[in-house]
PDB file of C-alpha atoms in Angstrom:
ATOM      1  CA  MET A   1      77.486 112.838 109.136  1.00  0.00           C
ATOM      2  CA  LYS A   2      80.218 114.469 111.208  1.00  0.00           C
ATOM      3  CA  PHE A   3      82.157 112.767 113.997  1.00  0.00           C
ATOM      4  CA  ASP A   4      84.443 113.950 116.801  1.00  0.00           C
ATOM      5  CA  CYS A   5      86.669 110.878 116.607  1.00  0.00           C
ATOM      6  CA  ILE A   6      87.289 108.417 113.772  1.00  0.00           C
ATOM      7  CA  VAL A   7      89.570 105.373 113.841  1.00  0.00           C
ATOM      8  CA  ALA A   8      90.074 103.033 110.901  1.00  0.00           C
ATOM      9  CA  ASN A   9      92.152 100.183 109.528  1.00  0.00           C
ATOM     10  CA  MET A  10      91.181 100.748 105.908  1.00  0.00           C
ATOM     11  CA  PRO A  11      91.876  98.474 102.905  1.00  0.00           C
ATOM     12  CA  PHE A  12      95.375  99.091 101.553  1.00  0.00           C
ATOM     13  CA  SER A  13      95.723 100.421  97.988  1.00  0.00           C
ATOM     14  CA  LYS A  14      92.309  99.216  96.857  1.00  0.00           C
ATOM     15  CA  ALA A  15      91.940  99.279  93.087  1.00  0.00           C
ATOM     16  CA  LYS A  16      88.743 100.440  91.339  1.00  0.00           C
ATOM     17  CA  TRP A  17      87.632 102.184  94.530  1.00  0.00           C
ATOM     18  CA  ALA A  18      85.431 104.567  92.519  1.00  0.00           C
ATOM     19  CA  GLU A  19      83.284 101.960  90.744  1.00  0.00           C
ATOM     20  CA  GLY A  20      80.301 102.978  92.884  1.00  0.00           C
ATOM     21  CA  PHE A  21      80.370 106.398  91.212  1.00  0.00           C
ATOM     22  CA  ASN A  22      80.229 104.882  87.709  1.00  0.00           C
ATOM     23  CA  PRO A  23      76.955 106.273  86.337  1.00  0.00           C
ATOM     24  CA  GLY A  24      76.711 104.355  83.088  1.00  0.00           C
ATOM     25  CA  GLY A  25      78.716 101.194  83.619  1.00  0.00           C
ATOM     26  CA  GLU A  26      81.628 102.419  81.533  1.00  0.00           C
ATOM     27  CA  VAL A  27      84.725 100.252  81.544  1.00  0.00           C
ATOM     28  CA  SER A  28      87.943 101.226  83.258  1.00  0.00           C
ATOM     29  CA  ALA A  29      91.178 101.797  81.375  1.00  0.00           C
ATOM     30  CA  ASP A  30      92.584  98.341  82.097  1.00  0.00           C
ATOM     31  CA  GLU A  31      89.606  96.165  81.130  1.00  0.00           C
ATOM     32  CA  GLU A  32      87.752  95.359  77.914  1.00  0.00           C
ATOM     33  CA  ASN A  33      90.212  97.413  75.897  1.00  0.00           C
ATOM     34  CA  GLU A  34      88.932  96.046  72.630  1.00  0.00           C
ATOM     35  CA  LYS A  35      85.396  97.223  73.389  1.00  0.00           C
ATOM     36  CA  THR A  36      86.760 100.636  74.271  1.00  0.00           C
ATOM     37  CA  LYS A  37      88.634 100.850  70.976  1.00  0.00           C
ATOM     38  CA  LYS A  38      85.535  99.885  69.017  1.00  0.00           C
ATOM     39  CA  GLY A  39      83.492 102.544  70.767  1.00  0.00           C
ATOM     40  CA  LYS A  40      80.981 100.145  72.315  1.00  0.00           C
ATOM     41  CA  LYS A  41      81.749 101.517  75.774  1.00  0.00           C
ATOM     42  CA  LYS A  42      83.661 104.557  76.854  1.00  0.00           C
ATOM     43  CA  GLU A  43      86.272 104.580  79.569  1.00  0.00           C
ATOM     44  CA  PHE A  44      85.112 105.598  83.044  1.00  0.00           C
ATOM     45  CA  LYS A  45      87.119 108.303  84.756  1.00  0.00           C
ATOM     46  CA  MET A  46      86.335 109.384  88.292  1.00  0.00           C
ATOM     47  CA  GLU A  47      85.699 113.119  88.654  1.00  0.00           C
ATOM     48  CA  ALA A  48      85.176 115.195  91.780  1.00  0.00           C
ATOM     49  CA  GLY A  49      81.764 116.339  90.544  1.00  0.00           C
ATOM     50  CA  LEU A  50      80.405 112.796  90.714  1.00  0.00           C
ATOM     51  CA  ASP A  51      80.554 112.887  94.515  1.00  0.00           C
ATOM     52  CA  ARG A  52      77.656 114.882  95.961  1.00  0.00           C
ATOM     53  CA  TRP A  53      79.467 115.151  99.301  1.00  0.00           C
ATOM     54  CA  HIS A  54      82.446 116.956  97.664  1.00  0.00           C
ATOM     55  CA  ARG A  55      84.998 114.713  99.352  1.00  0.00           C
ATOM     56  CA  PHE A  56      87.373 114.846  96.396  1.00  0.00           C
ATOM     57  CA  ASP A  57      87.239 118.536  95.540  1.00  0.00           C
ATOM     58  CA  ILE A  58      90.901 118.945  96.529  1.00  0.00           C
ATOM     59  CA  GLY A  59      91.918 116.036  94.290  1.00  0.00           C
ATOM     60  CA  VAL A  60      90.823 112.682  92.919  1.00  0.00           C
ATOM     61  CA  PRO A  61      93.026 109.717  93.941  1.00  0.00           C
ATOM     62  CA  PRO A  62      94.270 107.366  91.209  1.00  0.00           C
ATOM     63  CA  ALA A  63      91.931 104.564  90.164  1.00  0.00           C
ATOM     64  CA  SER A  64      94.498 101.914  91.096  1.00  0.00           C
ATOM     65  CA  LYS A  65      95.078 103.071  94.692  1.00  0.00           C
ATOM     66  CA  GLY A  66      92.190 104.130  96.915  1.00  0.00           C
ATOM     67  CA  ASP A  67      94.184 104.999 100.037  1.00  0.00           C
ATOM     68  CA  TRP A  68      93.574 108.741  99.805  1.00  0.00           C
ATOM     69  CA  ALA A  69      89.944 108.138  98.838  1.00  0.00           C
ATOM     70  CA  PHE A  70      89.344 106.559 102.246  1.00  0.00           C
ATOM     71  CA  LEU A  71      91.423 109.223 104.001  1.00  0.00           C
ATOM     72  CA  LEU A  72      89.578 112.076 102.274  1.00  0.00           C
ATOM     73  CA  HIS A  73      86.264 110.468 103.230  1.00  0.00           C
ATOM     74  CA  MET A  74      87.358 110.430 106.883  1.00  0.00           C
ATOM     75  CA  ILE A  75      88.697 113.991 106.727  1.00  0.00           C
ATOM     76  CA  ALA A  76      85.365 115.169 105.299  1.00  0.00           C
ATOM     77  CA  SER A  77      83.587 113.336 108.139  1.00  0.00           C
ATOM     78  CA  MET A  78      85.467 115.167 110.917  1.00  0.00           C
ATOM     79  CA  SER A  79      83.499 117.623 113.023  1.00  0.00           C
ATOM     80  CA  GLY A  80      84.783 121.143 113.682  1.00  0.00           C
ATOM     81  CA  ASN A  81      87.226 119.871 116.301  1.00  0.00           C
ATOM     82  CA  GLY A  82      87.297 116.297 115.074  1.00  0.00           C
ATOM     83  CA  ARG A  83      90.254 113.976 114.748  1.00  0.00           C
ATOM     84  CA  VAL A  84      91.139 110.852 112.784  1.00  0.00           C
ATOM     85  CA  ALA A  85      93.629 108.066 113.433  1.00  0.00           C
ATOM     86  CA  ALA A  86      93.929 105.822 110.381  1.00  0.00           C
ATOM     87  CA  VAL A  87      96.248 102.928 109.605  1.00  0.00           C
ATOM     88  CA  ALA A  88      97.689 103.320 106.099  1.00  0.00           C
ATOM     89  CA  PRO A  89     100.507 102.009 103.887  1.00  0.00           C
ATOM     90  CA  HIS A  90     103.639 104.161 103.786  1.00  0.00           C
ATOM     91  CA  GLY A  91     103.022 104.965 100.120  1.00  0.00           C
ATOM     92  CA  VAL A  92     100.475 107.624 101.050  1.00  0.00           C
ATOM     93  CA  LEU A  93     103.315 109.572 102.655  1.00  0.00           C
ATOM     94  CA  PHE A  94     105.462 109.975  99.555  1.00  0.00           C
ATOM     95  CA  ARG A  95     103.760 108.880  96.311  1.00  0.00           C
ATOM     96  CA  GLY A  96     103.520 111.643  93.740  1.00  0.00           C
ATOM     97  CA  THR A  97     101.181 112.792  90.922  1.00  0.00           C
ATOM     98  CA  SER A  98      97.560 113.179  92.129  1.00  0.00           C
ATOM     99  CA  GLU A  99      98.358 111.735  95.562  1.00  0.00           C
ATOM    100  CA  GLY A 100     101.189 114.211  95.972  1.00  0.00           C
ATOM    101  CA  ARG A 101      98.893 117.118  95.148  1.00  0.00           C
ATOM    102  CA  ILE A 102      96.262 115.866  97.599  1.00  0.00           C
ATOM    103  CA  ARG A 103      98.871 115.463 100.322  1.00  0.00           C
ATOM    104  CA  GLN A 104     100.196 118.975  99.740  1.00  0.00           C
ATOM    105  CA  THR A 105      96.713 120.478 100.008  1.00  0.00           C
ATOM    106  CA  VAL A 106      95.938 118.535 103.191  1.00  0.00           C
ATOM    107  CA  ILE A 107      99.219 119.771 104.713  1.00  0.00           C
ATOM    108  CA  ASP A 108      98.561 123.357 103.622  1.00  0.00           C
ATOM    109  CA  LYS A 109      95.129 123.119 105.245  1.00  0.00           C
ATOM    110  CA  ASN A 110      96.972 122.206 108.474  1.00  0.00           C
ATOM    111  CA  LEU A 111      95.098 118.933 108.975  1.00  0.00           C
ATOM    112  CA  ILE A 112      97.954 116.493 109.710  1.00  0.00           C
ATOM    113  CA  ASP A 113      98.880 116.230 113.367  1.00  0.00           C
ATOM    114  CA  ALA A 114     101.185 113.191 113.503  1.00  0.00           C
ATOM    115  CA  VAL A 115     102.697 110.384 111.440  1.00  0.00           C
ATOM    116  CA  ILE A 116     103.576 107.198 113.354  1.00  0.00           C
ATOM    117  CA  GLY A 117     105.614 104.445 111.712  1.00  0.00           C
ATOM    118  CA  LEU A 118     104.788 100.897 112.850  1.00  0.00           C
ATOM    119  CA  PRO A 119     106.760  97.617 112.627  1.00  0.00           C
ATOM    120  CA  GLU A 120     106.485  95.314 109.638  1.00  0.00           C
ATOM    121  CA  ASN A 121     104.484  92.066 109.746  1.00  0.00           C
ATOM    122  CA  LEU A 122     102.129  93.525 112.337  1.00  0.00           C
ATOM    123  CA  PHE A 123      98.764  93.059 110.604  1.00  0.00           C
ATOM    124  CA  TYR A 124      97.163  89.923 109.216  1.00  0.00           C
ATOM    125  CA  GLY A 125      96.916  89.926 105.441  1.00  0.00           C
ATOM    126  CA  THR A 126     100.109  91.874 104.805  1.00  0.00           C
ATOM    127  CA  GLN A 127     103.734  91.833 105.940  1.00  0.00           C
ATOM    128  CA  ILE A 128     104.538  95.376 104.850  1.00  0.00           C
ATOM    129  CA  PRO A 129     105.122  98.031 107.510  1.00  0.00           C
ATOM    130  CA  ALA A 130     102.235 100.432 108.022  1.00  0.00           C
ATOM    131  CA  CYS A 131     101.788 103.800 109.665  1.00  0.00           C
ATOM    132  CA  VAL A 132      99.143 105.643 111.635  1.00  0.00           C
ATOM    133  CA  ILE A 133      98.267 109.105 110.341  1.00  0.00           C
ATOM    134  CA  VAL A 134      96.551 111.439 112.792  1.00  0.00           C
ATOM    135  CA  PHE A 135      94.423 114.219 111.301  1.00  0.00           C
ATOM    136  CA  ARG A 136      92.908 117.003 113.399  1.00  0.00           C
ATOM    137  CA  ARG A 137      90.810 120.063 112.742  1.00  0.00           C
ATOM    138  CA  GLY A 138      91.243 123.323 114.633  1.00  0.00           C
ATOM    139  CA  ARG A 139      94.994 122.971 115.139  1.00  0.00           C
ATOM    140  CA  SER A 140      96.725 126.056 116.533  1.00  0.00           C
ATOM    141  CA  ASN A 141     100.210 124.868 115.537  1.00  0.00           C
ATOM    142  CA  THR A 142     101.482 124.064 112.038  1.00  0.00           C
ATOM    143  CA  ASP A 143     104.206 121.514 112.805  1.00  0.00           C
ATOM    144  CA  VAL A 144     103.858 117.725 112.571  1.00  0.00           C
ATOM    145  CA  LEU A 145     105.037 115.027 114.961  1.00  0.00           C
ATOM    146  CA  PHE A 146     106.909 112.104 113.372  1.00  0.00           C
ATOM    147  CA  ILE A 147     107.422 108.887 115.360  1.00  0.00           C
ATOM    148  CA  ASP A 148     109.439 105.925 114.124  1.00  0.00           C
ATOM    149  CA  ALA A 149     108.257 102.960 116.219  1.00  0.00           C
ATOM    150  CA  SER A 150     109.245 100.425 113.568  1.00  0.00           C
ATOM    151  CA  LYS A 151     111.862  98.804 115.813  1.00  0.00           C
ATOM    152  CA  GLU A 152     109.643  98.701 118.919  1.00  0.00           C
ATOM    153  CA  TYR A 153     108.019  95.248 119.004  1.00  0.00           C
ATOM    154  CA  LYS A 154     108.183  91.673 120.219  1.00  0.00           C
ATOM    155  CA  LYS A 155     108.805  89.009 117.598  1.00  0.00           C
ATOM    156  CA  GLU A 156     106.293  86.170 117.678  1.00  0.00           C
ATOM    157  CA  LYS A 157     106.224  83.039 115.508  1.00  0.00           C
ATOM    158  CA  ALA A 158     103.730  84.307 112.938  1.00  0.00           C
ATOM    159  CA  LYS A 159     103.384  88.027 113.595  1.00  0.00           C
ATOM    160  CA  ASN A 160     105.240  90.837 115.298  1.00  0.00           C
ATOM    161  CA  LEU A 161     103.495  92.228 118.358  1.00  0.00           C
ATOM    162  CA  LEU A 162     103.333  95.696 119.871  1.00  0.00           C
ATOM    163  CA  ARG A 163     103.942  95.294 123.607  1.00  0.00           C
ATOM    164  CA  ASP A 164     102.242  97.460 126.212  1.00  0.00           C
ATOM    165  CA  GLU A 165     105.450  99.421 126.711  1.00  0.00           C
ATOM    166  CA  ASP A 166     105.707 100.026 122.952  1.00  0.00           C
ATOM    167  CA  VAL A 167     102.188 101.444 122.834  1.00  0.00           C
ATOM    168  CA  GLU A 168     102.814 103.507 125.966  1.00  0.00           C
ATOM    169  CA  ARG A 169     105.923 105.079 124.472  1.00  0.00           C
ATOM    170  CA  ILE A 170     103.986 106.109 121.354  1.00  0.00           C
ATOM    171  CA  VAL A 171     101.118 107.509 123.412  1.00  0.00           C
ATOM    172  CA  ASP A 172     103.406 109.316 125.878  1.00  0.00           C
ATOM    173  CA  THR A 173     105.325 110.936 123.027  1.00  0.00           C
ATOM    174  CA  TYR A 174     102.129 112.051 121.309  1.00  0.00           C
ATOM    175  CA  ARG A 175     100.660 113.400 124.554  1.00  0.00           C
ATOM    176  CA  ALA A 176     103.835 115.363 125.234  1.00  0.00           C
ATOM    177  CA  TYR A 177     103.561 116.873 121.759  1.00  0.00           C
ATOM    178  CA  ARG A 178      99.892 117.766 122.219  1.00  0.00           C
ATOM    179  CA  ASN A 179     100.639 119.332 125.616  1.00  0.00           C
ATOM    180  CA  GLY A 180     103.410 121.510 124.226  1.00  0.00           C
ATOM    181  CA  GLN A 181     106.139 119.541 125.983  1.00  0.00           C
ATOM    182  CA  ASN A 182     109.366 118.213 124.531  1.00  0.00           C
ATOM    183  CA  ALA A 183     108.526 115.352 122.139  1.00  0.00           C
ATOM    184  CA  GLU A 184     111.983 115.067 120.582  1.00  0.00           C
ATOM    185  CA  ASN A 185     113.609 111.656 121.140  1.00  0.00           C
ATOM    186  CA  ASP A 186     116.855 110.725 119.408  1.00  0.00           C
ATOM    187  CA  LYS A 187     116.287 108.160 116.648  1.00  0.00           C
ATOM    188  CA  TYR A 188     112.618 107.860 117.654  1.00  0.00           C
ATOM    189  CA  SER A 189     110.641 111.086 117.200  1.00  0.00           C
ATOM    190  CA  HIS A 190     110.921 114.571 115.723  1.00  0.00           C
ATOM    191  CA  VAL A 191     108.639 117.591 115.497  1.00  0.00           C
ATOM    192  CA  ALA A 192     108.985 118.993 111.969  1.00  0.00           C
ATOM    193  CA  SER A 193     108.057 122.569 111.129  1.00  0.00           C
ATOM    194  CA  LEU A 194     105.921 123.381 108.108  1.00  0.00           C
ATOM    195  CA  ASP A 195     108.973 124.957 106.428  1.00  0.00           C
ATOM    196  CA  GLU A 196     110.923 121.730 106.934  1.00  0.00           C
ATOM    197  CA  ILE A 197     108.100 119.748 105.323  1.00  0.00           C
ATOM    198  CA  LYS A 198     107.930 122.200 102.419  1.00  0.00           C
ATOM    199  CA  ASP A 199     111.714 121.916 101.955  1.00  0.00           C
ATOM    200  CA  ASN A 200     111.156 118.167 101.582  1.00  0.00           C
ATOM    201  CA  GLY A 201     108.631 118.763  98.802  1.00  0.00           C
ATOM    202  CA  TYR A 202     105.684 117.832 101.053  1.00  0.00           C
ATOM    203  CA  ASN A 203     107.135 114.331 101.279  1.00  0.00           C
ATOM    204  CA  LEU A 204     106.184 112.823 104.660  1.00  0.00           C
ATOM    205  CA  ASN A 205     108.389 109.737 104.453  1.00  0.00           C
ATOM    206  CA  ILE A 206     109.440 109.190 108.070  1.00  0.00           C
ATOM    207  CA  PRO A 207     113.216 108.633 107.487  1.00  0.00           C
ATOM    208  CA  ARG A 208     113.394 112.201 106.142  1.00  0.00           C
ATOM    209  CA  TYR A 209     112.570 113.461 109.624  1.00  0.00           C
ATOM    210  CA  VAL A 210     113.665 110.767 112.090  1.00  0.00           C
ATOM    211  CA  ASP A 211     117.286 109.701 111.639  1.00  0.00           C
ATOM    212  CA  THR A 212     117.595 106.075 112.747  1.00  0.00           C
ATOM    213  CA  PHE A 213     121.005 105.512 111.165  1.00  0.00           C
ATOM    214  CA  GLU A 214     123.364 103.577 113.434  1.00  0.00           C
ATOM    215  CA  GLU A 215     127.075 104.076 112.762  1.00  0.00           C
ATOM    216  CA  GLU A 216     128.983 100.838 112.417  1.00  0.00           C
ATOM    217  CA  GLU A 217     131.827 100.252 114.799  1.00  0.00           C
ATOM    218  CA  ILE A 218     135.157 101.216 113.246  1.00  0.00           C
ATOM    219  CA  ILE A 219     137.287  98.146 112.609  1.00  0.00           C
ATOM    220  CA  ASP A 220     140.895  98.286 113.815  1.00  0.00           C
ATOM    221  CA  ILE A 221     142.699  96.710 110.859  1.00  0.00           C
ATOM    222  CA  ASP A 222     146.044  96.474 112.717  1.00  0.00           C
ATOM    223  CA  ALA A 223     144.376  94.603 115.594  1.00  0.00           C
ATOM    224  CA  VAL A 224     142.626  92.236 113.171  1.00  0.00           C
ATOM    225  CA  ASN A 225     145.891  91.515 111.316  1.00  0.00           C
ATOM    226  CA  ALA A 226     147.654  90.873 114.626  1.00  0.00           C
ATOM    227  CA  GLU A 227     144.890  88.454 115.648  1.00  0.00           C
ATOM    228  CA  ILE A 228     145.160  86.638 112.303  1.00  0.00           C
ATOM    229  CA  ALA A 229     148.956  86.336 112.693  1.00  0.00           C
ATOM    230  CA  ASP A 230     148.509  84.938 116.212  1.00  0.00           C
ATOM    231  CA  LEU A 231     145.966  82.400 114.982  1.00  0.00           C
ATOM    232  CA  LYS A 232     148.353  81.306 112.209  1.00  0.00           C
ATOM    233  CA  GLN A 233     151.077  80.720 114.816  1.00  0.00           C
ATOM    234  CA  GLN A 234     148.693  78.657 116.936  1.00  0.00           C
ATOM    235  CA  ILE A 235     147.671  76.583 113.899  1.00  0.00           C
ATOM    236  CA  ALA A 236     151.338  76.011 112.961  1.00  0.00           C
ATOM    237  CA  ALA A 237     152.115  74.849 116.520  1.00  0.00           C
ATOM    238  CA  VAL A 238     149.173  72.416 116.497  1.00  0.00           C
ATOM    239  CA  GLU A 239     150.174  71.045 113.080  1.00  0.00           C
ATOM    240  CA  ALA A 240     153.769  70.519 114.292  1.00  0.00           C
ATOM    241  CA  GLU A 241     152.465  68.638 117.341  1.00  0.00           C
ATOM    242  CA  MET A 242     150.258  66.471 115.085  1.00  0.00           C
ATOM    243  CA  ASP A 243     153.248  65.664 112.827  1.00  0.00           C
ATOM    244  CA  LYS A 244     155.217  64.552 115.901  1.00  0.00           C
ATOM    245  CA  TYR A 245     152.471  62.149 116.991  1.00  0.00           C
ATOM    246  CA  LEU A 246     152.046  60.789 113.461  1.00  0.00           C
ATOM    247  CA  LYS A 247     155.785  60.034 113.195  1.00  0.00           C
ATOM    248  CA  GLU A 248     155.683  58.192 116.515  1.00  0.00           C
ATOM    249  CA  LEU A 249     152.834  56.086 115.144  1.00  0.00           C
ATOM    250  CA  GLY A 250     154.614  55.487 111.867  1.00  0.00           C
ATOM    251  CA  LEU A 251     151.970  57.403 109.940  1.00  0.00           C
ATOM    252  CA  GLU A 252     154.009  60.098 108.263  1.00  0.00           C
TER     253      GLU A 252
END
């Protein structure tokens, strides 16, 4: 089935995601190794041809991490002008090998619209920071919006919380980008060209595009030394006063 809009908070880095495609009950590489060695069962390896819907023709995700398996399923389920907003771990943005090749193909197909970094400790079940990846078909532009909203939250006792104003800032920035308006915000968002992404080796790690570095205030060493000298003088004066009182009390 095809859908105009898909939203998902998928399982993070699910292992053995392809077991449903296992036609003969073969073992995976990390289980029943002795049986595999003895030839009683052969190792199961997921292949694109096992999926009749051809969701993995551009690449098969690793058996130990199913993030791109879910994302490719959603991408394949988009209608002609469909869009997806999926919560994912940051690893999908930069991990290499088969995931890197999948990511490169998805970028070359011009399917990624935005990458939005979220605060850590936001979701139940994990404390790691997550991101929202927005996919869209029928894009006329080839650049990608990056938003770093990882510092925009209210700290609660158990979990961090996105406030209404935090959500509004994300949405306003994305809408400005979609409407062709200025979506550049210092230390918050950046619109990266396809050439810029290629120069980064198709790595979508947000800090490569949104510089959130805060320069530390330069310390005036002379002023600090002067303050230390003044404090030493004050301490010496207090100690002299204490000695005076102790002598008067006969407690030298």
